[in-house]
PDB file of C-alpha atoms in Angstrom:
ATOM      1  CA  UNK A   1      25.921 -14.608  13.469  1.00 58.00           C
ATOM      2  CA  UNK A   2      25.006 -11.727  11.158  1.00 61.00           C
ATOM      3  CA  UNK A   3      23.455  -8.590  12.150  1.00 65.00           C
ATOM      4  CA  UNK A   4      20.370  -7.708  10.997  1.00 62.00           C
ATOM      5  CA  UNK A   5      19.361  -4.081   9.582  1.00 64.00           C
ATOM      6  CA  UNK A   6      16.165  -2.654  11.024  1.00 69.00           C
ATOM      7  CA  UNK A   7      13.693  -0.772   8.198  1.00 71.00           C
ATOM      8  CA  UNK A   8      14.896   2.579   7.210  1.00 86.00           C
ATOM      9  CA  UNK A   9      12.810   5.246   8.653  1.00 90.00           C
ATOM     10  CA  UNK A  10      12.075   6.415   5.116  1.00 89.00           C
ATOM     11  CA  UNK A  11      10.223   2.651   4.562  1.00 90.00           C
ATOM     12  CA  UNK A  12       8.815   2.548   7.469  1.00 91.00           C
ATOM     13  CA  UNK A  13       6.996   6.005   7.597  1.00 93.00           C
ATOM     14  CA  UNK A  14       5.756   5.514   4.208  1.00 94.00           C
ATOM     15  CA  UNK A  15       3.995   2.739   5.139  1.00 92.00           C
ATOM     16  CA  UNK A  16       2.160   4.182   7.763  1.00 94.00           C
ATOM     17  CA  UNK A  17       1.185   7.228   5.938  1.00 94.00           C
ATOM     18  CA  UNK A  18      -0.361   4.766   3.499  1.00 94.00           C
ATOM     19  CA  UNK A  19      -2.233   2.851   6.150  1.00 93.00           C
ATOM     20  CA  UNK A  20      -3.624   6.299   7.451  1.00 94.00           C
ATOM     21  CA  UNK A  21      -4.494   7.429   4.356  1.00 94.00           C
ATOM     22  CA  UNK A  22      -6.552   4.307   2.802  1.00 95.00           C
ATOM     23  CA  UNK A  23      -9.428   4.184   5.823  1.00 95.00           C
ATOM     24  CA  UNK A  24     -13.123   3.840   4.909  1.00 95.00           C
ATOM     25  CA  UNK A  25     -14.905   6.617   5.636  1.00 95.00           C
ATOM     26  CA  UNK A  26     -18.563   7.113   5.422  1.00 93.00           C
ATOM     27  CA  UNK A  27     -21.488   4.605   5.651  1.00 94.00           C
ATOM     28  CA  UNK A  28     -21.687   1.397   3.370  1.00 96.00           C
ATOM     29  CA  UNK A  29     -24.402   2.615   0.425  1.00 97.00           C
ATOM     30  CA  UNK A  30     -26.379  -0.460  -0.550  1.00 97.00           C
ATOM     31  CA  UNK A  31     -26.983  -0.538  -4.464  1.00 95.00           C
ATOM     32  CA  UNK A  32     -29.641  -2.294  -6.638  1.00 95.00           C
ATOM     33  CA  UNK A  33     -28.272  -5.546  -8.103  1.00 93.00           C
ATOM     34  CA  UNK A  34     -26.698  -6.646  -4.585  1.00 94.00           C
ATOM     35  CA  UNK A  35     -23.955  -4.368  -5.198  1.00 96.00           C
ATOM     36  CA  UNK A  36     -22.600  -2.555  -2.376  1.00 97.00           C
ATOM     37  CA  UNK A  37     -19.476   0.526  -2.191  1.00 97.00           C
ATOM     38  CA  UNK A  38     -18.078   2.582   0.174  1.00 97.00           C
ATOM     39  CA  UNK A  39     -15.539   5.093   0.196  1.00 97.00           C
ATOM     40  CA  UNK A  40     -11.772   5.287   0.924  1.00 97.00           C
ATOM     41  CA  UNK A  41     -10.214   9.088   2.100  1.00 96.00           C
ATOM     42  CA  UNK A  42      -8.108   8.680  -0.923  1.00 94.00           C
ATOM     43  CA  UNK A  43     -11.556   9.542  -2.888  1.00 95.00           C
ATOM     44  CA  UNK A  44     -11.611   6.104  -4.625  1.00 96.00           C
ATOM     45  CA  UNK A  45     -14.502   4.461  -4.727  1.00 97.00           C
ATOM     46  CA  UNK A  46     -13.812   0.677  -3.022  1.00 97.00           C
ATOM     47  CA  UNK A  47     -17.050  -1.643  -3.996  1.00 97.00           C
ATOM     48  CA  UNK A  48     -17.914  -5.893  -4.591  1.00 97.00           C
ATOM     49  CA  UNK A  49     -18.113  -6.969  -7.948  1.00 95.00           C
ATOM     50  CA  UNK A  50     -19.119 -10.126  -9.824  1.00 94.00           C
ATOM     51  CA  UNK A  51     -16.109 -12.096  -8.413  1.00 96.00           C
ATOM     52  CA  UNK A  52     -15.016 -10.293  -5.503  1.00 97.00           C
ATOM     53  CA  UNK A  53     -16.458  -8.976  -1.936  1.00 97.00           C
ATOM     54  CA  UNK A  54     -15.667  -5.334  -0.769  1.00 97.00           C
ATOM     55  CA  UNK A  55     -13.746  -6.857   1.399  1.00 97.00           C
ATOM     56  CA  UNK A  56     -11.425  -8.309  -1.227  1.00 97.00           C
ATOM     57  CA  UNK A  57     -11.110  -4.747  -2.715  1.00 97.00           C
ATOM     58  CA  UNK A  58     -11.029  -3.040   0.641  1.00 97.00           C
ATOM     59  CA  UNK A  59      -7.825  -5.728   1.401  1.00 97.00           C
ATOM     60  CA  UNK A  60      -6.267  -5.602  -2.468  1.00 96.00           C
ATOM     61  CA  UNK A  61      -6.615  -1.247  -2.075  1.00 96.00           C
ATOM     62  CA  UNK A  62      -4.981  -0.814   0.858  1.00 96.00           C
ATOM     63  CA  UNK A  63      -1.999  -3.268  -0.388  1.00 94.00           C
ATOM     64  CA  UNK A  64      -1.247  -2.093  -3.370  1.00 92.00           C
ATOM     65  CA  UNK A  65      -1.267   1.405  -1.140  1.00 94.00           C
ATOM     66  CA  UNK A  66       1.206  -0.078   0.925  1.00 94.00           C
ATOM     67  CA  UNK A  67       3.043  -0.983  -1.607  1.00 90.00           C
ATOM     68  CA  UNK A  68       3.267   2.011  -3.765  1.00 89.00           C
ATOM     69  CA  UNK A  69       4.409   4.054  -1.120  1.00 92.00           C
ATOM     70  CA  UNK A  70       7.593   1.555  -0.053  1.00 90.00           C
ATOM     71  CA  UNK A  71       8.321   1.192  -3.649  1.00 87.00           C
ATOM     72  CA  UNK A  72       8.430   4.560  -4.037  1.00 87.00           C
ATOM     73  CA  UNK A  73      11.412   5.493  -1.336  1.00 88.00           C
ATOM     74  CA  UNK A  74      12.972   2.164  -1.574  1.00 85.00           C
ATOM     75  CA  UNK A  75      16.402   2.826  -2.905  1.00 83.00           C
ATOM     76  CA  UNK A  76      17.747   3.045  -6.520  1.00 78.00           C
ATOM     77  CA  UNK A  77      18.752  -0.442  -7.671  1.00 79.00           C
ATOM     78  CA  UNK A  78      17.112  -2.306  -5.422  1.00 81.00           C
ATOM     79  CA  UNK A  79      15.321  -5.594  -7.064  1.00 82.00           C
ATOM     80  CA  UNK A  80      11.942  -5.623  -8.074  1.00 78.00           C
ATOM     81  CA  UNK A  81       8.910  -7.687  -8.659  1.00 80.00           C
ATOM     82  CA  UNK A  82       7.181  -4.875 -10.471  1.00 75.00           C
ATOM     83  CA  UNK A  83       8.437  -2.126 -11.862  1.00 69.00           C
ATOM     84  CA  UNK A  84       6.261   1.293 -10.200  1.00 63.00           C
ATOM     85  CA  UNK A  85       5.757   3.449 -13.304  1.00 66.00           C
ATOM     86  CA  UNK A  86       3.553   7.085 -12.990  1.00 64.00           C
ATOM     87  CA  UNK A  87       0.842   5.223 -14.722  1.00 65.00           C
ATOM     88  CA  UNK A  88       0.328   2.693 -11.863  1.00 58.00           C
ATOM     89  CA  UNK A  89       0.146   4.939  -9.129  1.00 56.00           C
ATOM     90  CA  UNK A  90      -2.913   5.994  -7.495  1.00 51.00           C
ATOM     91  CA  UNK A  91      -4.859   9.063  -8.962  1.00 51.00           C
TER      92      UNK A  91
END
């Protein structure tokens, strides 16, 4: 049977500082046109759109959070979907 490695610390507190840091915070602000925002801690603006719900963006936000911040300790070498360059990072 082969042993399984748990998540290296590094991983696994990176992920949680991204799920503490990408909470709504504030009250929903209803818009003309049906459209409706709210706002994340990170400052970014999360809102519906034509094709999406704020859900959807509240979900997709806090994801590509998630992921940002475990691709950015994950070790050198390691495989990759994307490549995480400064320009895709959150402002």
């Amino acid at each position: 049977m082969e042993e399984t490695a748990p998540v290296s610390a590094a991983m696994h507190r990176a992920k949680a500082d991204a799920r503490a840091s990408h909470v709504t915070v504030g009250d929903l602000r209803h818009l003309p046109g049906g459209r409706v925002e709210t706002d994340c801690a990170c400052g970014m603006v999360l809102t519906n759109g034509p094709d999406w719900s704020l859900d959807e963006h509240i979900r997709l936000h806090r994801a590509e959070a998630r992921y940002l911040a475990v691709s950015e300790v994950a070790p050198p070498g390691m495989p990759r979907l994307i490549e995480v360059g400064a320009d895709r990072r959150p402002r």
